[in-house]
CSV table of C-alpha atoms in Angstrom, one decimal:
chain,number,residue,atom,x,y,z
J,1,MET,CA,0.1,0.1,0.0
J,2,VAL,CA,1.4,3.4,-1.0
J,3,ASN,CA,1.7,6.1,1.7
J,4,THR,CA,-0.1,9.2,0.2
J,5,ALA,CA,0.2,11.3,3.2
J,6,PRO,CA,3.1,13.3,2.1
J,7,LEU,CA,1.5,14.1,-1.2
J,8,THR,CA,-1.6,15.3,0.4
J,9,ARG,CA,0.3,17.4,2.6
J,10,PHE,CA,2.2,18.8,-0.3
J,11,ARG,CA,-1.1,19.5,-2.1
J,12,GLN,CA,-2.6,21.2,1.0
J,13,ALA,CA,0.4,23.4,1.2
J,14,THR,CA,0.5,24.3,-2.5
J,15,ALA,CA,-3.2,25.3,-2.1
J,16,ARG,CA,-2.4,27.4,0.9
J,17,VAL,CA,0.3,29.1,-1.1
J,18,GLY,CA,-1.9,29.7,-4.0
J,19,TYR,CA,-4.5,31.0,-1.9
J,20,THR,CA,-2.1,33.5,-0.2
J,21,ALA,CA,-0.8,34.4,-3.7
J,22,ALA,CA,-4.2,35.1,-4.9
J,23,LEU,CA,-5.0,37.2,-1.8
J,24,LEU,CA,-1.7,39.3,-2.4
J,25,LEU,CA,-2.7,39.6,-6.2
J,26,ASN,CA,-6.2,40.9,-5.2
J,27,ALA,CA,-4.6,43.5,-2.7
J,28,VAL,CA,-2.3,44.7,-5.4
J,29,ALA,CA,-5.1,45.1,-7.7
J,30,LEU,CA,-7.1,47.0,-5.2
J,31,LEU,CA,-4.3,49.3,-4.4
J,32,LEU,CA,-3.6,49.9,-8.1
J,33,GLY,CA,-7.3,50.6,-8.7
J,34,ALA,CA,-7.3,53.2,-5.7
J,35,SER,CA,-4.2,54.9,-7.1
J,36,VAL,CA,-6.0,55.2,-10.4
J,37,ALA,CA,-9.2,56.4,-8.8
J,38,GLN,CA,-7.1,58.9,-6.9
J,39,ALA,CA,-5.0,60.1,-9.7
J,40,LYS,CA,-4.0,63.7,-9.2
J,41,GLN,CA,-5.8,65.9,-11.4
J,42,VAL,CA,-4.1,69.0,-13.3
J,43,ASP,CA,-4.8,72.1,-11.1
J,44,VAL,CA,-4.8,75.2,-13.3
J,45,HIS,CA,-6.0,78.7,-13.6
J,46,ASP,CA,-6.9,80.4,-17.0
J,47,PRO,CA,-5.9,77.3,-19.3
J,48,VAL,CA,-5.0,77.8,-23.0
J,49,MET,CA,-3.7,75.2,-25.4
J,50,ALA,CA,-1.6,74.7,-28.5
J,51,ARG,CA,-0.9,71.7,-30.6
J,52,GLU,CA,2.6,70.8,-32.1
J,53,GLY,CA,2.8,67.5,-34.0
J,54,ASP,CA,1.0,64.8,-31.9
J,55,THR,CA,1.4,66.6,-28.6
J,56,TRP,CA,-0.9,69.3,-27.0
J,57,TYR,CA,0.6,71.7,-24.7
J,58,LEU,CA,-1.4,73.5,-21.8
J,59,PHE,CA,-0.4,76.9,-20.5
J,60,SER,CA,-1.8,78.4,-17.2
J,61,THR,CA,-1.4,81.2,-14.6
J,62,GLY,CA,1.5,80.7,-12.2
J,63,PRO,CA,5.1,81.4,-11.5
J,64,GLY,CA,6.8,82.0,-14.9
J,65,ILE,CA,3.7,80.3,-16.6
J,66,THR,CA,3.2,76.7,-16.0
J,67,ILE,CA,3.4,74.4,-19.2
J,68,TYR,CA,2.0,70.8,-19.4
J,69,SER,CA,2.0,68.4,-22.3
J,70,SER,CA,-0.2,65.4,-23.3
J,71,LYS,CA,-0.7,63.0,-26.2
J,72,ASP,CA,-4.4,62.6,-25.4
J,73,LYS,CA,-5.7,65.7,-23.6
J,74,VAL,CA,-6.1,63.5,-20.6
J,75,ASN,CA,-2.8,62.6,-19.3
J,76,TRP,CA,-0.5,65.4,-18.6
J,77,THR,CA,3.0,65.8,-17.8
J,78,PHE,CA,4.8,68.9,-16.5
J,79,SER,CA,6.9,70.4,-19.3
J,80,ASP,CA,8.4,73.6,-18.2
J,81,ARG,CA,8.0,77.2,-17.1
J,82,ALA,CA,8.3,79.9,-19.9
J,83,PHE,CA,10.2,82.2,-17.5
J,84,ALA,CA,12.6,80.8,-14.8
J,85,ASP,CA,12.1,83.8,-12.8
J,86,GLN,CA,10.0,86.7,-14.1
J,87,PRO,CA,10.1,89.4,-16.9
J,88,THR,CA,12.9,91.9,-16.2
J,89,TRP,CA,10.2,94.9,-16.7
J,90,ALA,CA,7.5,93.3,-14.4
J,91,LYS,CA,8.2,95.3,-11.2
J,92,SER,CA,8.5,98.5,-13.1
J,93,VAL,CA,4.8,98.4,-14.3
J,94,SER,CA,3.4,96.8,-11.0
J,95,PRO,CA,5.7,97.5,-8.0
J,96,SER,CA,3.5,94.9,-5.9
J,97,PHE,CA,3.7,92.2,-8.6
J,98,ASP,CA,4.1,88.8,-6.7
J,99,GLY,CA,5.8,86.6,-9.4
J,100,HIS,CA,2.6,85.0,-10.7
J,101,LEU,CA,2.0,85.6,-14.4
J,102,TRP,CA,-1.6,85.7,-15.4
J,103,ALA,CA,-3.9,84.6,-18.0
J,104,PRO,CA,-1.7,83.4,-21.0
J,105,ASP,CA,-2.6,83.0,-24.6
J,106,VAL,CA,-0.6,81.0,-27.1
J,107,ILE,CA,-0.7,81.0,-30.9
J,108,GLU,CA,1.3,79.6,-33.7
J,109,HIS,CA,2.2,82.2,-36.7
J,110,ASN,CA,5.0,81.9,-39.2
J,111,ASN,CA,6.6,78.8,-37.6
J,112,GLN,CA,6.8,80.5,-34.3
J,113,PHE,CA,5.0,80.2,-31.1
J,114,TYR,CA,3.8,83.5,-29.4
J,115,LEU,CA,3.1,83.4,-25.8
J,116,TYR,CA,1.1,86.2,-24.4
J,117,TYR,CA,0.8,86.9,-20.6
J,118,SER,CA,-0.3,89.5,-17.9
J,119,VAL,CA,1.6,91.4,-15.1
J,120,SER,CA,-0.6,92.8,-12.6
J,121,ALA,CA,-1.5,93.3,-9.1
J,122,PHE,CA,-5.0,91.9,-8.1
J,123,GLY,CA,-7.9,94.4,-8.4
J,124,LYS,CA,-5.7,97.2,-9.8
J,125,ASN,CA,-5.0,98.3,-13.5
J,126,THR,CA,-1.3,98.7,-12.8
J,127,SER,CA,-1.1,96.0,-15.5
J,128,ALA,CA,0.6,95.0,-18.8
J,129,ILE,CA,0.5,92.3,-21.5
J,130,GLY,CA,3.7,91.0,-22.5
J,131,VAL,CA,4.8,88.3,-25.3
J,132,THR,CA,7.6,85.8,-25.4
J,133,VAL,CA,8.5,83.7,-28.6
J,134,ASN,CA,9.7,80.2,-29.5
J,135,LYS,CA,10.5,78.2,-32.5
J,136,THR,CA,9.0,75.0,-30.7
J,137,LEU,CA,7.1,74.0,-27.6
J,138,ASP,CA,9.2,70.7,-27.2
J,139,PRO,CA,11.8,71.4,-24.4
J,140,LYS,CA,13.9,68.5,-25.8
J,141,SER,CA,14.4,70.3,-29.2
J,142,PRO,CA,17.8,72.2,-29.5
J,143,ASP,CA,15.6,75.2,-30.9
J,144,TYR,CA,13.6,75.4,-27.8
J,145,ARG,CA,14.3,78.9,-26.2
J,146,TRP,CA,11.8,81.5,-24.9
J,147,GLU,CA,12.7,85.1,-26.0
J,148,ASP,CA,10.7,87.8,-24.3
J,149,LYS,CA,9.6,90.6,-26.6
J,150,GLY,CA,8.6,92.9,-23.8
J,151,ILE,CA,5.3,94.8,-23.3
J,152,VAL,CA,2.6,94.9,-25.9
J,153,ILE,CA,0.3,97.3,-24.2
J,154,GLU,CA,0.1,98.7,-20.6
J,155,SER,CA,-2.7,100.2,-18.4
J,156,VAL,CA,-1.9,103.0,-15.8
J,157,PRO,CA,-4.2,104.1,-13.0
J,158,ASN,CA,-5.6,107.6,-13.5
J,159,ARG,CA,-4.8,107.5,-17.3
J,160,ASP,CA,-6.6,104.5,-18.7
J,161,ASN,CA,-10.2,103.3,-17.9
J,162,TRP,CA,-9.2,99.8,-18.9
J,163,ASN,CA,-7.1,96.9,-17.5
J,164,ALA,CA,-4.4,95.5,-19.7
J,165,ILE,CA,-4.8,91.8,-18.7
J,166,ASP,CA,-6.4,88.4,-20.2
J,167,PRO,CA,-5.1,88.9,-23.8
J,168,ALA,CA,-6.3,86.6,-26.6
J,169,VAL,CA,-5.2,86.7,-30.3
J,170,ILE,CA,-7.4,86.0,-33.2
J,171,PHE,CA,-6.8,86.3,-37.1
J,172,ASP,CA,-9.7,87.8,-39.2
J,173,GLU,CA,-10.6,86.4,-42.7
J,174,GLN,CA,-8.0,88.7,-44.3
J,175,GLY,CA,-5.3,87.4,-42.0
J,176,GLN,CA,-4.9,90.4,-39.8
J,177,ALA,CA,-4.2,89.7,-36.2
J,178,TRP,CA,-6.3,91.3,-33.4
J,179,MET,CA,-5.9,91.1,-29.7
J,180,SER,CA,-8.9,91.1,-27.3
J,181,PHE,CA,-8.3,91.7,-23.6
J,182,GLY,CA,-9.6,93.3,-20.6
J,183,SER,CA,-11.1,93.0,-17.1
J,184,PHE,CA,-13.7,95.1,-15.2
J,185,TRP,CA,-13.2,99.0,-15.5
J,186,SER,CA,-14.9,99.9,-19.0
J,187,GLY,CA,-14.9,96.4,-20.3
J,188,LEU,CA,-13.3,94.3,-22.9
J,189,LYS,CA,-11.4,95.8,-25.8
J,190,ILE,CA,-9.9,94.6,-29.2
J,191,PHE,CA,-7.1,96.2,-31.3
J,192,ARG,CA,-5.0,95.5,-34.4
J,193,LEU,CA,-1.5,93.8,-33.9
J,194,ASN,CA,1.4,94.8,-36.0
J,195,SER,CA,3.0,92.2,-38.5
J,196,ASP,CA,5.4,90.7,-35.9
J,197,LEU,CA,2.4,90.5,-33.3
J,198,THR,CA,4.2,92.3,-30.5
J,199,ARG,CA,2.8,95.8,-30.6
J,200,PRO,CA,-0.2,97.6,-31.7
J,201,ALA,CA,-0.4,98.2,-35.4
J,202,GLU,CA,-0.1,102.0,-36.5
J,203,PRO,CA,-2.2,103.7,-37.1
J,204,GLN,CA,-3.8,102.3,-34.0
J,205,GLU,CA,-7.4,100.8,-34.2
J,206,TRP,CA,-9.2,100.0,-31.1
J,207,HIS,CA,-12.6,98.9,-30.3
J,208,SER,CA,-14.9,98.0,-27.3
J,209,ILE,CA,-16.4,94.8,-27.6
J,210,ALA,CA,-18.3,93.8,-24.4
J,211,ARG,CA,-19.1,95.3,-20.9
J,212,ARG,CA,-21.4,94.9,-18.1
J,213,ASP,CA,-23.5,97.7,-16.3
J,214,GLN,CA,-22.4,100.2,-13.9
J,215,VAL,CA,-19.1,101.0,-15.6
J,216,PRO,CA,-17.1,103.7,-13.6
J,217,THR,CA,-16.7,106.9,-15.4
J,218,GLY,CA,-13.5,108.9,-16.1
J,219,THR,CA,-10.2,107.2,-15.2
J,220,ASP,CA,-11.1,106.0,-11.7
J,221,VAL,CA,-8.5,103.8,-10.1
J,222,ASN,CA,-11.3,101.6,-8.9
J,223,ALA,CA,-12.6,98.7,-10.9
J,224,GLY,CA,-16.3,99.2,-10.4
J,225,PRO,CA,-18.9,96.6,-10.1
J,226,GLY,CA,-18.9,95.5,-13.9
J,227,GLU,CA,-17.9,91.9,-13.6
J,228,ILE,CA,-16.5,90.9,-17.0
J,229,GLU,CA,-13.2,89.7,-18.1
J,230,ALA,CA,-11.2,87.0,-20.0
J,231,PRO,CA,-12.4,87.5,-23.8
J,232,PHE,CA,-11.7,84.6,-26.2
J,233,ILE,CA,-12.9,84.6,-29.7
J,234,LEU,CA,-13.4,81.6,-32.0
J,235,ARG,CA,-14.0,81.9,-35.6
J,236,LYS,CA,-16.7,79.4,-36.9
J,237,GLY,CA,-18.5,79.4,-40.2
J,238,ASP,CA,-19.8,82.9,-40.8
J,239,TYR,CA,-19.5,84.1,-37.2
J,240,TYR,CA,-17.0,85.2,-34.7
J,241,TYR,CA,-17.9,83.9,-31.2
J,242,LEU,CA,-16.9,85.9,-28.0
J,243,PHE,CA,-16.8,83.9,-24.8
J,244,VAL,CA,-16.5,86.0,-21.8
J,245,SER,CA,-16.4,85.2,-18.0
J,246,TRP,CA,-18.9,87.0,-15.8
J,247,GLY,CA,-18.8,87.1,-12.0
J,248,LEU,CA,-16.0,86.8,-9.4
J,249,CYS,CA,-13.0,84.3,-9.6
J,250,CYS,CA,-10.6,83.4,-7.1
J,251,LYS,CA,-13.0,83.4,-4.0
J,252,ARG,CA,-13.1,79.5,-3.5
J,253,GLY,CA,-16.7,78.3,-2.7
J,254,GLU,CA,-17.9,81.9,-3.0
J,255,SER,CA,-16.7,82.5,-6.5
J,256,THR,CA,-19.4,83.3,-8.9
J,257,TYR,CA,-17.5,83.0,-12.3
J,258,HIS,CA,-19.6,81.5,-15.2
J,259,LEU,CA,-19.5,81.9,-19.0
J,260,ALA,CA,-21.4,83.8,-21.4
J,261,VAL,CA,-21.2,84.2,-25.3
J,262,GLY,CA,-22.2,86.5,-28.1
J,263,ARG,CA,-21.5,86.4,-31.8
J,264,SER,CA,-20.6,88.8,-34.8
J,265,LYS,CA,-20.0,88.6,-38.5
J,266,ASN,CA,-17.1,91.1,-38.0
J,267,VAL,CA,-14.0,90.6,-35.5
J,268,THR,CA,-14.6,94.1,-34.1
J,269,GLY,CA,-18.2,93.6,-33.4
J,270,PRO,CA,-20.9,94.4,-32.4
J,271,TYR,CA,-21.3,91.1,-30.7
J,272,LEU,CA,-25.0,90.2,-30.2
J,273,ASP,CA,-26.4,87.5,-27.9
J,274,ARG,CA,-29.3,85.1,-28.8
J,275,ALA,CA,-31.8,88.0,-28.0
J,276,GLY,CA,-30.0,90.4,-30.2
J,277,ARG,CA,-28.7,92.4,-27.4
J,278,ASP,CA,-25.3,94.0,-27.8
J,279,MET,CA,-22.7,92.8,-25.4
J,280,ASN,CA,-21.1,96.3,-25.4
J,281,GLN,CA,-24.5,97.2,-23.7
J,282,GLY,CA,-24.5,94.5,-21.1
J,283,GLY,CA,-25.9,91.6,-23.5
J,284,GLY,CA,-24.6,88.0,-23.5
J,285,SER,CA,-26.1,84.7,-23.4
J,286,LEU,CA,-25.4,82.2,-20.7
J,287,LEU,CA,-23.2,79.3,-21.9
J,288,LEU,CA,-22.2,77.4,-18.7
J,289,LEU,CA,-23.0,77.6,-15.0
J,290,GLY,CA,-21.4,75.5,-12.2
J,291,ASN,CA,-23.0,72.7,-10.3
J,292,LYS,CA,-22.6,71.5,-6.7
J,293,ASN,CA,-19.5,69.7,-7.4
J,294,TRP,CA,-17.8,72.4,-9.7
J,295,VAL,CA,-18.2,76.2,-8.9
J,296,GLY,CA,-16.3,79.3,-10.2
J,297,LEU,CA,-15.9,77.9,-13.5
J,298,GLY,CA,-14.6,80.2,-16.3
J,299,HIS,CA,-11.6,82.0,-18.1
J,300,ASN,CA,-12.0,79.6,-21.1
J,301,SER,CA,-10.4,79.2,-24.3
J,302,ALA,CA,-11.9,77.5,-27.4
J,303,TYR,CA,-10.5,75.3,-30.3
J,304,SER,CA,-11.2,73.2,-33.3
J,305,TRP,CA,-9.2,70.2,-33.7
J,306,ASP,CA,-9.6,67.1,-36.1
J,307,GLY,CA,-13.0,68.3,-36.9
J,308,LYS,CA,-14.1,68.8,-33.5
J,309,ASP,CA,-14.7,71.8,-31.1
J,310,TYR,CA,-13.5,72.1,-27.6
J,311,LEU,CA,-14.1,74.4,-24.6
J,312,VAL,CA,-11.1,74.5,-22.2
J,313,LEU,CA,-11.5,76.1,-18.7
J,314,HIS,CA,-11.0,75.9,-15.1
J,315,ALA,CA,-13.5,75.0,-12.4
J,316,TYR,CA,-13.2,74.7,-8.6
J,317,GLU,CA,-13.9,71.4,-7.1
J,318,THR,CA,-16.1,71.3,-4.1
J,319,ALA,CA,-14.7,68.0,-2.8
J,320,ASP,CA,-11.0,69.2,-2.9
J,321,LYS,CA,-11.4,72.4,-1.0
J,322,TYR,CA,-12.3,74.2,-4.0
J,323,LEU,CA,-8.9,73.6,-5.8
J,324,GLN,CA,-9.1,74.7,-9.4
J,325,LYS,CA,-9.0,71.8,-11.9
J,326,LEU,CA,-8.6,71.6,-15.7
J,327,LYS,CA,-11.9,71.0,-17.8
J,328,ILE,CA,-12.0,70.1,-21.6
J,329,MET,CA,-15.6,70.1,-22.8
J,330,ASN,CA,-16.9,69.2,-26.3
J,331,ILE,CA,-18.7,72.0,-28.1
J,332,SER,CA,-21.7,71.2,-30.1
J,333,TRP,CA,-24.0,73.7,-32.1
J,334,ASP,CA,-27.6,74.1,-32.2
J,335,LYS,CA,-29.6,74.8,-35.4
J,336,GLU,CA,-29.2,78.4,-35.1
J,337,GLY,CA,-25.5,78.1,-34.9
J,338,TRP,CA,-24.9,78.8,-31.3
J,339,PRO,CA,-22.5,76.8,-29.1
J,340,MET,CA,-23.5,74.4,-26.4
J,341,VAL,CA,-21.7,72.4,-23.9
J,342,ASP,CA,-23.1,69.6,-21.8
J,343,PRO,CA,-22.7,70.4,-18.0
J,344,LYS,CA,-22.4,66.7,-17.3
J,345,GLU,CA,-18.9,66.8,-18.8
J,346,LEU,CA,-17.9,68.8,-15.7
J,347,ASP,CA,-18.0,65.6,-13.8
J,348,THR,CA,-17.1,63.1,-16.5
J,349,TYR,CA,-13.8,64.8,-17.8
J,350,GLN,CA,-11.0,64.2,-15.2
J,351,SER,CA,-7.5,65.2,-16.2
J,352,LYS,CA,-4.6,63.0,-14.8
J,353,ARG,CA,-1.2,64.5,-14.0
J,354,VAL,CA,1.3,61.7,-14.7
J,355,LYS,CA,4.2,63.5,-13.2
C-alpha cells in the first residue's frame, strides 16, 4: 500500500500558497485601482492650449507660466515654465507684482509660437500684457528657447479706464491679427496687432466689444462692479464667437464665475447675444454655470481640432477644498449656430497628472 500522506500534505501546502498568492494579487489590484481612482488632476487657472505635431501643450497662470504636455488631452506631464524667474520689466509696471504671471494665450504664426501673458496686481489696473516667442514647444528640441519681446500694451491708473490683462489673439478672414483683452473697468477691448504680433499696429485701431452695467466714469482707479473679463474669440463658419467670463473668480466656494457668449460677423463687433442684445451694452447669453461639484468656472479658451470643437476652462472642485482643476468639454452647435456644452461633462472629464 502506497503512503499518500506526503502527497496530500504537499497539495494542501500548495493550495495554501496559491490562496495566499491570490490574496496578495487581489490586494495589489485593489491598491492599483485606488491609485488610478485617486490620480492627481491637473490644477490650473486660466488654461489655454496649443498643438505641435502629436502633442498638446497646456499653459496656465502661475510662477513663470506653467506648461504641461499630453498626447491625449487627458494624461498630462509637467513640461516647463516659460520664465525661470519673471520678466525683467514686471516690477516697473506693477511694484506689488508677486511673481505670478496671469492669463496666458498661445498661438502659432509663421513657424513661431507666441505666448502672451499678463503682469498685474489683483484688483488694480497697474497692468501690462507681454509676449515671449519660441520656435518650438518641445523642451527637448535644440531650438527650444523662450525670447521675451517685452510689453505689448500697458494700463496706468488715472490715465486708462481699462485693464491690460487677459489677452487673446485672433486672425480675421483677411489674415489680420487682433488682440482682445480686458477685465472690469470699462470692459473688454480689441485692437489690431502689427505684423510681428508684438505691438499695436499703426495707425492704432481700437474697439470696445463687451462690458457689464455700472461702468465707472472717467479714469477712476477703482474697477467698479462690472464683473466681466477674459475674452476669447473663436471663428466658426460665418461668425466670430466671443466667450467671456462673468462674476468673481478666485474666491473659492464663494466664486461666482460663469460663462457667457455672443457672436458677430465682424471681428470688431458688434457682438450680439441670442436675443439680439449688444454685449457692449450688457448683453450676453449664458453658456455654462457650475453645479454642486464644480463652482467658480470660467476663463475659457476654445479650439477646433480634427473636426471637433472644444471648450477649455478651469473649475473649482467642491470635494477638494475648491482647488481649481482643468476641464476640456465638447462644443456642439444648435440649429441656429449657437455653441452648447453639456454640464455633465464637468463631472465626466477628469485630467490626470502623470508627473
